[in-house]
Backbone as a chain_set.jsonl record, in Angstrom:
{"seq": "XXXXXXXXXXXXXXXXXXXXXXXXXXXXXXXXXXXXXXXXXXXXXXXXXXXXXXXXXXXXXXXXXXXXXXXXXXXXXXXXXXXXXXXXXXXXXXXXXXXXXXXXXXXXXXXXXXXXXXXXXXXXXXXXXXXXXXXXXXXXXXXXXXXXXXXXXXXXXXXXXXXXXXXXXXXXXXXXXXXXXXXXXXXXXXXX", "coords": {"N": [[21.349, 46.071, 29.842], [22.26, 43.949, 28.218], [24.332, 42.489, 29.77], [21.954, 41.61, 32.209], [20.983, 39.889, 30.815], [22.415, 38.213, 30.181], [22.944, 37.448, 32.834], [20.722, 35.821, 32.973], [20.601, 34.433, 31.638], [22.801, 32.932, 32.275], [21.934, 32.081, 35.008], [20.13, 30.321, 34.31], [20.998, 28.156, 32.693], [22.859, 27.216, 34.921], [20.551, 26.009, 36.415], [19.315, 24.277, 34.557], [21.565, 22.536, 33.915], [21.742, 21.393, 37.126], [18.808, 20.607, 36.966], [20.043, 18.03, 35.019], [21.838, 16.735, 36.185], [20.307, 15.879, 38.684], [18.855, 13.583, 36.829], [20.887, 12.026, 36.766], [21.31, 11.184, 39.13], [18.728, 10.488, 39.837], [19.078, 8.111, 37.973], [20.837, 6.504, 38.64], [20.326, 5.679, 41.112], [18.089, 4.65, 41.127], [18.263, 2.036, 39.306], [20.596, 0.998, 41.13], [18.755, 0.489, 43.9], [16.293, -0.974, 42.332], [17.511, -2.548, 40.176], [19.65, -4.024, 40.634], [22.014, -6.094, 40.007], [20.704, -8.064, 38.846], [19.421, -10.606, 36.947], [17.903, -9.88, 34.461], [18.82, -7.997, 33.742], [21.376, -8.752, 33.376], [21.045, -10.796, 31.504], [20.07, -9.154, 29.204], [22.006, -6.812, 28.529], [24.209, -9.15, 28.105], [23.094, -10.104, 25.833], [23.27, -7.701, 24.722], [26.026, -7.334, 24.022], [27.15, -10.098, 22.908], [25.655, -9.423, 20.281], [26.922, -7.57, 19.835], [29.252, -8.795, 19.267], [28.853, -10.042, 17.386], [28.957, -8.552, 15.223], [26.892, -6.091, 14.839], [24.789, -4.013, 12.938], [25.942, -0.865, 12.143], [24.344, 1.35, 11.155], [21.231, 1.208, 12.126], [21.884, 2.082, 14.511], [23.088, 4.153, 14.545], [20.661, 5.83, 13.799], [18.744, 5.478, 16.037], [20.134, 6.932, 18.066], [20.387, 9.459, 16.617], [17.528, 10.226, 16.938], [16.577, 9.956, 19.206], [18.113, 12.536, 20.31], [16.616, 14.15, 18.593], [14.281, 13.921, 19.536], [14.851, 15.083, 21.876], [15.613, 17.699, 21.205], [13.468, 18.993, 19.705], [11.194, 18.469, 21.303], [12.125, 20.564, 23.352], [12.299, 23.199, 21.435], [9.618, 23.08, 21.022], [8.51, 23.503, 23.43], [9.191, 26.276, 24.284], [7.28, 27.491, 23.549], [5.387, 28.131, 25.186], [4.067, 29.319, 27.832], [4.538, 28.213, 30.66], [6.643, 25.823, 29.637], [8.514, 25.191, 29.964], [8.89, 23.45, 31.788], [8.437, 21.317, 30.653], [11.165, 21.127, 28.943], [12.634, 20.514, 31.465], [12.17, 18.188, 31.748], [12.637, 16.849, 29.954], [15.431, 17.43, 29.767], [16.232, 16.026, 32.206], [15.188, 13.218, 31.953], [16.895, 12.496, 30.611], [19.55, 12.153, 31.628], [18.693, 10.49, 33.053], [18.532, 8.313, 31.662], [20.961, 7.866, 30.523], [22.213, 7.327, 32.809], [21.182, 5.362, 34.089], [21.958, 3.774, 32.107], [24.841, 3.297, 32.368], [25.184, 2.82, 34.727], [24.349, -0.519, 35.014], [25.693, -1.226, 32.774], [28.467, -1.097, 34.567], [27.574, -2.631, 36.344], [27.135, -5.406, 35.825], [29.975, -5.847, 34.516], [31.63, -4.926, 35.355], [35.339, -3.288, 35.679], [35.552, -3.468, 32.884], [33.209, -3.055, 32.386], [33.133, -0.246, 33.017], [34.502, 0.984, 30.964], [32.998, 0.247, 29.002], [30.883, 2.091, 29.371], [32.445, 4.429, 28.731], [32.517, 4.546, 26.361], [30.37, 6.494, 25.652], [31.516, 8.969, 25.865], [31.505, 11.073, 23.934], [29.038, 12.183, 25.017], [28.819, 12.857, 27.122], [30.79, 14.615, 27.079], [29.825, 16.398, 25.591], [27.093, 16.827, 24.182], [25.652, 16.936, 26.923], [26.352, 19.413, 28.634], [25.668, 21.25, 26.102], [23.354, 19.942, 25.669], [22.033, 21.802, 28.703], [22.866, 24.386, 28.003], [20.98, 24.407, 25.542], [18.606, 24.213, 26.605], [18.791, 26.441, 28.939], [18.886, 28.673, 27.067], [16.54, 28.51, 25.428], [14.577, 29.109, 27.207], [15.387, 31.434, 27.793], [14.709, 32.867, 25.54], [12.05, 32.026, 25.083], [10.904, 33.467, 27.233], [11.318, 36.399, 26.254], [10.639, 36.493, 23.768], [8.836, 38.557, 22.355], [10.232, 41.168, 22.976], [12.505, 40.791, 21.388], [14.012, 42.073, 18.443], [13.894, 42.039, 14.593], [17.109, 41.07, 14.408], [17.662, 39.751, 16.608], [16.105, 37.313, 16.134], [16.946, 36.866, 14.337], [19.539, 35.797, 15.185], [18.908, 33.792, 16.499], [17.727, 32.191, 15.528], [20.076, 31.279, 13.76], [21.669, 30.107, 16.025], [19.379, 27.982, 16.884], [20.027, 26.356, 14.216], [22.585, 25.725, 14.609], [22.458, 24.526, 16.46], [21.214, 22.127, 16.333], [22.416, 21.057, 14.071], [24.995, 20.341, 15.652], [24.436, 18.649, 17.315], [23.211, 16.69, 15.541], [25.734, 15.59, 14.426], [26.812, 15.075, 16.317], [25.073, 12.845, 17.45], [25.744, 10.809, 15.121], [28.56, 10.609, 15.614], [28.351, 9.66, 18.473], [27.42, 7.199, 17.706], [29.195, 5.984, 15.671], [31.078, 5.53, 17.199], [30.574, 4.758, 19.38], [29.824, 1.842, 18.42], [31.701, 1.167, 17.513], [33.579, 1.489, 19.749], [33.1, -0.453, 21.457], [32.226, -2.826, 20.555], [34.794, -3.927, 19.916], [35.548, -4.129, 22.648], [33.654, -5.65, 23.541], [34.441, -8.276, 22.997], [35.887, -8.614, 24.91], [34.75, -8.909, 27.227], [33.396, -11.117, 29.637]], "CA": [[20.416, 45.069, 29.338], [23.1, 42.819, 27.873], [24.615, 41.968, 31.63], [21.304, 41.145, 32.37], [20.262, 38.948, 29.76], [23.721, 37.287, 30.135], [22.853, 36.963, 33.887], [19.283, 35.626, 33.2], [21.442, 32.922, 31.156], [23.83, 31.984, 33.421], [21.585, 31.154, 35.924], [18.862, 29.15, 33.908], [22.345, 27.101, 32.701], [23.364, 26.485, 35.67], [19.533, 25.365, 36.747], [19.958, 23.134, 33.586], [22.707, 21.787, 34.426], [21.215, 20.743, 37.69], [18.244, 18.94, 36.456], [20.448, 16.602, 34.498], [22.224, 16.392, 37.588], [19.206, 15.172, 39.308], [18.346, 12.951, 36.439], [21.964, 11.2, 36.938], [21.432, 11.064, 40.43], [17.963, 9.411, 40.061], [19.022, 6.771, 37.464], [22.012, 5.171, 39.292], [19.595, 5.33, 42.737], [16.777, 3.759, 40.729], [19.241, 1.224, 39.372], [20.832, 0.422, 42.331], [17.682, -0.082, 44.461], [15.818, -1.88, 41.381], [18.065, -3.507, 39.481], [20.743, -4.104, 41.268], [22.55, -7.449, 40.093], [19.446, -8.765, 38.333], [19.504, -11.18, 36.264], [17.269, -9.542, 33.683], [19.649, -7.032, 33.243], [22.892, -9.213, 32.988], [20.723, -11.374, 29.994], [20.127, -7.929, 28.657], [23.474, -6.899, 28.431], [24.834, -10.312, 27.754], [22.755, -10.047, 24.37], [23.407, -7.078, 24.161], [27.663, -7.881, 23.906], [27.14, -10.794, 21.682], [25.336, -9.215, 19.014], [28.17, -6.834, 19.285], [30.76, -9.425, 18.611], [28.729, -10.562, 15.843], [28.665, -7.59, 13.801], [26.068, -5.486, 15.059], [24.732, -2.788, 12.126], [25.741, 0.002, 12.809], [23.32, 2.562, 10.645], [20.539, 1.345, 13.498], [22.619, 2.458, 15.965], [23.263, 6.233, 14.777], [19.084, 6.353, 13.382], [18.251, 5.35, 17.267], [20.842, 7.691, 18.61], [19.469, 10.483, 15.581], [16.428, 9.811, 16.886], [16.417, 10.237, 20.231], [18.476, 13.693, 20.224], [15.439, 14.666, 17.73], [12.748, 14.371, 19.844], [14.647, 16.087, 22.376], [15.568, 19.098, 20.428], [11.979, 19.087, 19.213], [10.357, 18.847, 22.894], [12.305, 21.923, 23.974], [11.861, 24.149, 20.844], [7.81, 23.756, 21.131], [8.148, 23.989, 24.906], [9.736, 27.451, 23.915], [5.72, 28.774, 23.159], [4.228, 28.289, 26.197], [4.412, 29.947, 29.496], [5.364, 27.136, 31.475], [7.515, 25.143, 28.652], [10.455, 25.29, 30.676], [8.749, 22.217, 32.718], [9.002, 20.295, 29.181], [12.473, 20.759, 28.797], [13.845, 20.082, 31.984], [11.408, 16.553, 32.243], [13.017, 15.457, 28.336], [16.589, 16.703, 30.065], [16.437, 15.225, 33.226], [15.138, 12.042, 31.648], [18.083, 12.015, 29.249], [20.139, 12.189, 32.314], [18.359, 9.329, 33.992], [18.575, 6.807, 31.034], [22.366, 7.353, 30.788], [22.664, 6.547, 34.255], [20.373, 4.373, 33.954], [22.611, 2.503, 31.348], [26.234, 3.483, 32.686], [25.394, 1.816, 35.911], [23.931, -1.563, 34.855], [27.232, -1.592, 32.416], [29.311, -1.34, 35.72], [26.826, -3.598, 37.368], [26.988, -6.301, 35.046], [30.752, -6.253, 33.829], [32.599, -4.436, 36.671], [36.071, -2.096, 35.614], [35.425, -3.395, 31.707], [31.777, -2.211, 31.934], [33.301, 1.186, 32.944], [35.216, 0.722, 30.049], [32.021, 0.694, 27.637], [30.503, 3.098, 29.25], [33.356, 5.477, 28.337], [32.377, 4.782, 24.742], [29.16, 7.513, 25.186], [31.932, 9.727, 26.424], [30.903, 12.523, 23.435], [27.679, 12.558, 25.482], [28.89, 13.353, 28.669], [31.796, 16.045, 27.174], [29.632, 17.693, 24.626], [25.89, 16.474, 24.928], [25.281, 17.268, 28.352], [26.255, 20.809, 28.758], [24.844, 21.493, 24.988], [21.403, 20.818, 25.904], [21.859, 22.766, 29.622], [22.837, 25.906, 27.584], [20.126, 24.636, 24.714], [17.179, 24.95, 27.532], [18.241, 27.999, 29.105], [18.43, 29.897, 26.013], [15.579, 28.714, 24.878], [13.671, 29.568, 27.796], [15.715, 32.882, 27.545], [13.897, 33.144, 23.868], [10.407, 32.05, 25.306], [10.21, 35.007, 28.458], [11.914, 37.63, 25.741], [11.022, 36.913, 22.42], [8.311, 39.833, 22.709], [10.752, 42.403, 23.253], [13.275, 40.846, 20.213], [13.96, 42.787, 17.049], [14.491, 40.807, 13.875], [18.074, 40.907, 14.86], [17.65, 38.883, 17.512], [15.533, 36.765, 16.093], [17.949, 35.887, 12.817], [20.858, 35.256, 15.817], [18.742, 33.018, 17.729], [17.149, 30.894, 14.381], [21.495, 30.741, 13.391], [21.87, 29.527, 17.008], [19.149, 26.501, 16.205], [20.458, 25.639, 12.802], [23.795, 25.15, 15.172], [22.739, 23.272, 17.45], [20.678, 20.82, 15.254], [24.081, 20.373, 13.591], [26.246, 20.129, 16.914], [23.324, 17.186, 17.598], [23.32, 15.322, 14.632], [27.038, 14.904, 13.949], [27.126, 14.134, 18.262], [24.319, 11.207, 16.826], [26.145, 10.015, 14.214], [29.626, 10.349, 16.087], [28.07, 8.55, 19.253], [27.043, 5.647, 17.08], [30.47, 5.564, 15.267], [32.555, 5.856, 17.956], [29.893, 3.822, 20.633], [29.676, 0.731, 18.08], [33.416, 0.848, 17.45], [34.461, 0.757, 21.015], [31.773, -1.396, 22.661], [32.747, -4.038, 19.559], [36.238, -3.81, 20.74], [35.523, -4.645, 24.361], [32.661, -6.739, 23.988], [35.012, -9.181, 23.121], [36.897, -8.626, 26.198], [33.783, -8.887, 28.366], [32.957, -12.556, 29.931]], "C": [[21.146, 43.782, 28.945], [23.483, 42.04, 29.151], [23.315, 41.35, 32.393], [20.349, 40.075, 32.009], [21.253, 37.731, 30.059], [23.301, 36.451, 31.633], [21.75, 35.998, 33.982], [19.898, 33.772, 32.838], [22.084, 31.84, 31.762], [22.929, 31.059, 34.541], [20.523, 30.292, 35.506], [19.941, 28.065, 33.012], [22.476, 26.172, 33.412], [22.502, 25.314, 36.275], [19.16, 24.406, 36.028], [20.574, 21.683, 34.042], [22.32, 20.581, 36.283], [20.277, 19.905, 37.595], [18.855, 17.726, 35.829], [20.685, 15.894, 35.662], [21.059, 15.328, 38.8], [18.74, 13.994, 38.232], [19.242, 11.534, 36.551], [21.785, 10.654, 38.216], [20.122, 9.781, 40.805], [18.178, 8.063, 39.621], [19.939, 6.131, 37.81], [21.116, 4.688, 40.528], [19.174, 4.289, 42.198], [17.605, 2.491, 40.489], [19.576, 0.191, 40.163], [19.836, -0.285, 43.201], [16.575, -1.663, 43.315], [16.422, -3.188, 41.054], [19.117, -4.303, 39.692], [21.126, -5.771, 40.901], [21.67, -8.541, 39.768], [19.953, -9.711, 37.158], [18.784, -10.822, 34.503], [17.758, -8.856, 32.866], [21.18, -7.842, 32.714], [22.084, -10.181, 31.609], [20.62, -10.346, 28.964], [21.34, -7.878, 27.852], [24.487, -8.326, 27.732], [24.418, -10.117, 25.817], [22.927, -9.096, 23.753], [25.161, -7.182, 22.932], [27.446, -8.559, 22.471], [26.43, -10.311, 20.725], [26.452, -8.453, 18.743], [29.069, -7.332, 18.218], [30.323, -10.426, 17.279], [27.852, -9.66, 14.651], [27.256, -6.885, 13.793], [26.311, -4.033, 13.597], [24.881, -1.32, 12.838], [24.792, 1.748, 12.382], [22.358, 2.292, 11.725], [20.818, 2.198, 14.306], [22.273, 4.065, 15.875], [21.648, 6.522, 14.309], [18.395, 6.102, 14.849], [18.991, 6.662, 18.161], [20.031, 9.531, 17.937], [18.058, 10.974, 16.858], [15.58, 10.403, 18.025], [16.988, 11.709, 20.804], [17.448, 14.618, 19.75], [14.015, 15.583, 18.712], [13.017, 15.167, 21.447], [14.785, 17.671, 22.468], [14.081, 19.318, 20.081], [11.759, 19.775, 20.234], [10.941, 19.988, 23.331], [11.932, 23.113, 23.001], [10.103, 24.337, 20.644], [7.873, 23.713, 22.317], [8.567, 25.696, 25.474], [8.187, 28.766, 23.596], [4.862, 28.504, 24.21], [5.15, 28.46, 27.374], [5.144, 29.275, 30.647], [6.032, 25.544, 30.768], [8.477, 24.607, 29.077], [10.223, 23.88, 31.364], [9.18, 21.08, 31.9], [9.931, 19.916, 28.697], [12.874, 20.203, 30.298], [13.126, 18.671, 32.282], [12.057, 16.161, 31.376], [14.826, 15.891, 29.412], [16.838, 15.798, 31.286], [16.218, 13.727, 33.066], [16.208, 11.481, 30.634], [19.448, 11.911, 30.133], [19.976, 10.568, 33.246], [18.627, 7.945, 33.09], [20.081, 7.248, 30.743], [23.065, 6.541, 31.964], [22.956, 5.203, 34.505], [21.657, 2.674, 33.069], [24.517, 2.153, 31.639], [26.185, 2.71, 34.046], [24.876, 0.396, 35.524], [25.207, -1.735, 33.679], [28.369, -2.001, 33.483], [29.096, -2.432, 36.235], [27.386, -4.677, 36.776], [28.794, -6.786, 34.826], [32.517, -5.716, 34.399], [33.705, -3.658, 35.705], [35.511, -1.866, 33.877], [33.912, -2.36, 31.471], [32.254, -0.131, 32.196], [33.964, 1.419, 31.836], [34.382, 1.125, 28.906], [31.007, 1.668, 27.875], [30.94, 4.327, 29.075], [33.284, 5.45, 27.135], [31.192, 6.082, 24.866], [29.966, 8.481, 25.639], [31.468, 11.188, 25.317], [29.486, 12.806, 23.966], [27.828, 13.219, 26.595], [30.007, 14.784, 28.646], [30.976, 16.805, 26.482], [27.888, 17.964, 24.555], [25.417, 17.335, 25.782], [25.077, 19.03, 28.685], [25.832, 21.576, 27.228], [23.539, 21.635, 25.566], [21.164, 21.934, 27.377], [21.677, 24.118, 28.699], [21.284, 25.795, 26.229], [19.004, 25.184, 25.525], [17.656, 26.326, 27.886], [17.892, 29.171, 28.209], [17.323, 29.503, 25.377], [14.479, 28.801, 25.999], [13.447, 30.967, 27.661], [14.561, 33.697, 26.163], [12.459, 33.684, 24.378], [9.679, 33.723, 26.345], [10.639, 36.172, 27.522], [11.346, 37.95, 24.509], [10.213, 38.186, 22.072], [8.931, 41.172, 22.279], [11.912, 42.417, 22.086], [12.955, 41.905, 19.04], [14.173, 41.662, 15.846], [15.925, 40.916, 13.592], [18.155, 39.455, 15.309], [17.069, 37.751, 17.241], [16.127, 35.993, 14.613], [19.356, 35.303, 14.113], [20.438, 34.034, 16.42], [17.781, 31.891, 16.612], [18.736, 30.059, 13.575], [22.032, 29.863, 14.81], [21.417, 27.954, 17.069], [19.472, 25.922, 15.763], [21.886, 25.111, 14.031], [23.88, 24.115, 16.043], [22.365, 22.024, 17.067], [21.626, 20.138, 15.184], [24.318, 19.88, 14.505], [25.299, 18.414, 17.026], [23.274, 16.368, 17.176], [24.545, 14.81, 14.245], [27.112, 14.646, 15.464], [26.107, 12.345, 18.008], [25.184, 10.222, 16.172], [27.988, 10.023, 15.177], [29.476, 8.976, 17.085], [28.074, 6.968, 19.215], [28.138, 5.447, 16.597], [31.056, 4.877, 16.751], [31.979, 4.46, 19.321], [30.012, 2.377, 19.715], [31.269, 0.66, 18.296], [33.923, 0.151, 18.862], [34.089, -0.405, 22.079], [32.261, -2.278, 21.364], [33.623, -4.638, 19.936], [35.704, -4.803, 22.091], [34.712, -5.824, 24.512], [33.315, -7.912, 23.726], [36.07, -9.602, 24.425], [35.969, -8.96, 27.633], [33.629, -10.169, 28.144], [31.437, -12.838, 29.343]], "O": [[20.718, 42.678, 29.284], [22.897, 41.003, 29.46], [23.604, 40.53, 33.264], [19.379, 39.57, 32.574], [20.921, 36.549, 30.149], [23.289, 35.224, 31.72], [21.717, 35.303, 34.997], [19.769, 32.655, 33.34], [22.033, 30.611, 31.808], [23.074, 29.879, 34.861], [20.011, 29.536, 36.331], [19.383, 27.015, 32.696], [22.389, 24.96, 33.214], [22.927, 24.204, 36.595], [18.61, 23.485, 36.633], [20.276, 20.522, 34.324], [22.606, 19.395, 36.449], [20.408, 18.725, 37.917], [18.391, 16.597, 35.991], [20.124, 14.896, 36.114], [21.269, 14.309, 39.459], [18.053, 13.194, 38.867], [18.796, 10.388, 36.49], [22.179, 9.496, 38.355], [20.195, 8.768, 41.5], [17.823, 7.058, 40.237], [20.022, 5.006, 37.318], [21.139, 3.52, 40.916], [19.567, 3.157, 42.481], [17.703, 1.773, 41.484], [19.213, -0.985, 40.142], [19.927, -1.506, 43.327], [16.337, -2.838, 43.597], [16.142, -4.343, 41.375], [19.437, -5.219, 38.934], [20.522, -6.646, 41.521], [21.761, -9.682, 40.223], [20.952, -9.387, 36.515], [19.154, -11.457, 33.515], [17.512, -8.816, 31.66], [21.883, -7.452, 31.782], [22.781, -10.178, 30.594], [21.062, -10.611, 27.846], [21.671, -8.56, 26.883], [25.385, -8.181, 26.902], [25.201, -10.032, 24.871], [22.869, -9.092, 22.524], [25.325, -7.125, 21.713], [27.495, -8.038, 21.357], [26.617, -11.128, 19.824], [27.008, -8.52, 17.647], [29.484, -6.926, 17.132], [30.97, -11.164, 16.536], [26.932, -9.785, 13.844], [26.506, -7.067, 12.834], [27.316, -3.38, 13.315], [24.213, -0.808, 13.736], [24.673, 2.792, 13.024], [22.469, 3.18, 12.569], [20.04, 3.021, 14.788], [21.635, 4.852, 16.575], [21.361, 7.701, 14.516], [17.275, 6.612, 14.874], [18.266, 7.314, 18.912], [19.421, 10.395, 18.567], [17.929, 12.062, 17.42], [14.508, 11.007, 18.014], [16.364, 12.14, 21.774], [17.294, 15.715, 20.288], [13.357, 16.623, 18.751], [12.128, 15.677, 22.13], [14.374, 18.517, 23.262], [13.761, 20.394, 20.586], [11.899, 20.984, 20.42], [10.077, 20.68, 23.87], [11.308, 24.044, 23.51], [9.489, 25.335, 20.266], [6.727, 24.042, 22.622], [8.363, 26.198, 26.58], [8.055, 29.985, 23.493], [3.645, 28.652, 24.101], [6.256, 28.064, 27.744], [6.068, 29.695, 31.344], [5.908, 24.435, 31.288], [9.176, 23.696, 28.632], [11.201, 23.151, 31.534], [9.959, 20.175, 32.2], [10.042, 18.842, 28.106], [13.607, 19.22, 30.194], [13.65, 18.022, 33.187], [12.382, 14.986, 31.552], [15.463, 14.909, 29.794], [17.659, 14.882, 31.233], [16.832, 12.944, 33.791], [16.302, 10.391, 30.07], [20.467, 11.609, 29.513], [20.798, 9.856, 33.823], [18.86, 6.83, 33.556], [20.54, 6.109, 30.831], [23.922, 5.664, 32.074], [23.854, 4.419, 34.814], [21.933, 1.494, 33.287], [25.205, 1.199, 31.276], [27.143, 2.018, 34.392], [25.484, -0.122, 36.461], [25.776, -2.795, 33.939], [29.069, -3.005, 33.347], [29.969, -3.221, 36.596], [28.419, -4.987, 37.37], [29.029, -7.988, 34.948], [33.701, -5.915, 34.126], [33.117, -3.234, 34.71], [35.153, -0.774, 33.435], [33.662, -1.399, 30.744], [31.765, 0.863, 31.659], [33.984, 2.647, 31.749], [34.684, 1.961, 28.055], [30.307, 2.117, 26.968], [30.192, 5.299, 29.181], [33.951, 6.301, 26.547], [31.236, 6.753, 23.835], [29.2, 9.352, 26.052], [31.133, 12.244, 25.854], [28.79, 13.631, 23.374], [27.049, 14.077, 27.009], [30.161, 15.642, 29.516], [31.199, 18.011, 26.594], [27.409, 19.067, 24.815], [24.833, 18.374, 25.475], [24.047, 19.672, 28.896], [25.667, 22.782, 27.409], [22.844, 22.607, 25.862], [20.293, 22.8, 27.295], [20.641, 24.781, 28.644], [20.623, 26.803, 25.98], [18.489, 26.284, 25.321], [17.151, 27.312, 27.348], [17.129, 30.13, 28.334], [17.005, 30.339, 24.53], [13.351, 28.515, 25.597], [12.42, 31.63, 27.517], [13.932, 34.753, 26.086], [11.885, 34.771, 24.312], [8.734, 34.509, 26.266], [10.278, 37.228, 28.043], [11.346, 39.081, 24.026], [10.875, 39.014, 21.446], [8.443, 42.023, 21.535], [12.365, 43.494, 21.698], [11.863, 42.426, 18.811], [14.574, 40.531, 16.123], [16.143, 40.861, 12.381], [18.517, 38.424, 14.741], [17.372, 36.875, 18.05], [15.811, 34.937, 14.064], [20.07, 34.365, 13.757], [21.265, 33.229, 16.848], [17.241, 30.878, 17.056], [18.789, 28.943, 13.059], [22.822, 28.941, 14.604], [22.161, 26.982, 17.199], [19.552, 24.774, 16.202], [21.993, 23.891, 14.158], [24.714, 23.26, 16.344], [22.974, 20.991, 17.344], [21.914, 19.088, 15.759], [23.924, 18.714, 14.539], [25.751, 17.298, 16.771], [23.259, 15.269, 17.73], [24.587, 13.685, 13.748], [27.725, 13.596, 15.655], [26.417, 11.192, 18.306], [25.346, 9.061, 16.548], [28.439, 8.878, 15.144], [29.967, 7.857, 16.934], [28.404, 6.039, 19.952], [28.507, 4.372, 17.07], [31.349, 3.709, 17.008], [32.654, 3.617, 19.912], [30.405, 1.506, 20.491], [31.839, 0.097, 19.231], [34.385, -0.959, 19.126], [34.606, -0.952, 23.053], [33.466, -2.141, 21.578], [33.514, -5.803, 20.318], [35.592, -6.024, 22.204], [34.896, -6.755, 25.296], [32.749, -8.854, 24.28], [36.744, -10.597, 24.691], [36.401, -9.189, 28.762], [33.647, -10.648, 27.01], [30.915, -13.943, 29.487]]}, "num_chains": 1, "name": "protein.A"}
C-alpha cells in the first residue's frame, strides 16, 4: 500500500511538474509573439527600474509576493474537496508558471544579458517555489482521492505537512521580496 501511494505520488509530481512546464512554455511563446520588443513593455520596465533606483518600499513588495503565494496555497487546498479539484490546481500552477515567464522574458527582452541578470533575483522561485508547489498539488490531490480511507494518523501527518508548507511559502514571500528588491536595486542602476 505504501509503494503504491508513493507511486500514485510520484507520478501526479511529475504531472505537476509538467503543467508548470507548460505554463513556462506558454508565457515566453505568448511574450515573444505579443510582446515582443514593445514599447509598452520597455516603459513598463523602464518605470519599473527607476522607482527601483529611487528607493522602492520594500514591505509592498513581500505583501504582493505574500499575497500571491496565498491565494495559491488557498486555490489548491479547497480544490482538495472536490472531485475534479485537481483542474484548480494545475490552472493557479500553470498560471504561476506563465507569469514568471511571462516576466523573465520581457526582463531579457527589454535589457538583454543585465535583464537576465534581474531575472536571477526570483531565483528562490525557480530553486524552491517551483518544485514545492508540484509536490504541494500532487499530494494534495493524493489527500483529495484518499482522504476516505485515512485514519487520524494520516490526517495529523498531512495537516503537519500544510502548516509546513504555509511556512516554506511565506518565508519564500518574504525572502523573494528581500532578496528580489535587494538585487534588482543593485542592477537597476546598471540597466540603461
Amino acid at each position: 500500500m505504501l509503494q503504491e501511494n508513493k507511486k500514485l505520488i510520484s507520478i501526479w509530481y511529475t504531472l505537476s511538474f509538467c503543467i508548470i512546464a507548460i505554463g513556462v512554455i506558454a508565457g515566453a511563446v505568448y511574450y515573444t509573439y505579443k510582446f515582443k520588443s514593445s514599447a509598452e513593455i520597455k516603459n513598463y520596465m523602464d518605470g519599473y527600474t527607476n522607482s527601483l533606483r529611487n528607493g522602492m518600499d520594500l514591505l509592498p513588495i513581500i505583501k504582493s509576493s505574500l499575497k500571491s503565494y496565498i491565494i495559491i496555497f488557498l486555490g489548491i487546498v479547497i480544490s482538495m474537496f472536490f472531485k475534479h479539484g485537481y483542474l484548480l490546481s494545475f490552472f493557479l500552477i500553470c498560471r504561476a508558471g506563465f507569469i514568471n515567464s511571462f516576466t523573465i522574458s520581457s526582463m531579457i527582452d527589454v535589457y538583454g544579458g543585465t535583464g537576465l541578470l534581474l531575472a536571477l533575483s526570483s531565483i528562490t522561485q525557480i530553486l524552491v517555489i517551483t518544485p514545492l508547489l508540484a509536490l504541494y498539488t500532487a499530494v494534495a490531490y493524493f489527500f483529495s482521492t484518499k482522504r476516505r480511507e485515512f485514519g487520524k494518523r494520516e490526517r495529523i501527518i498531512y495537516i503537519i505537512f500544510f502548516v509546513a508548507i504555509f511556512t516554506i511559502f511565506c518565508g519564500c514571500a518574504a525572502l523573494e521580496g528581500i532578496i528580489t528588491t535587494t538585487f534588482m536595486k543593485w542592477l537597476a542602476f546598471k540597466v540603461t
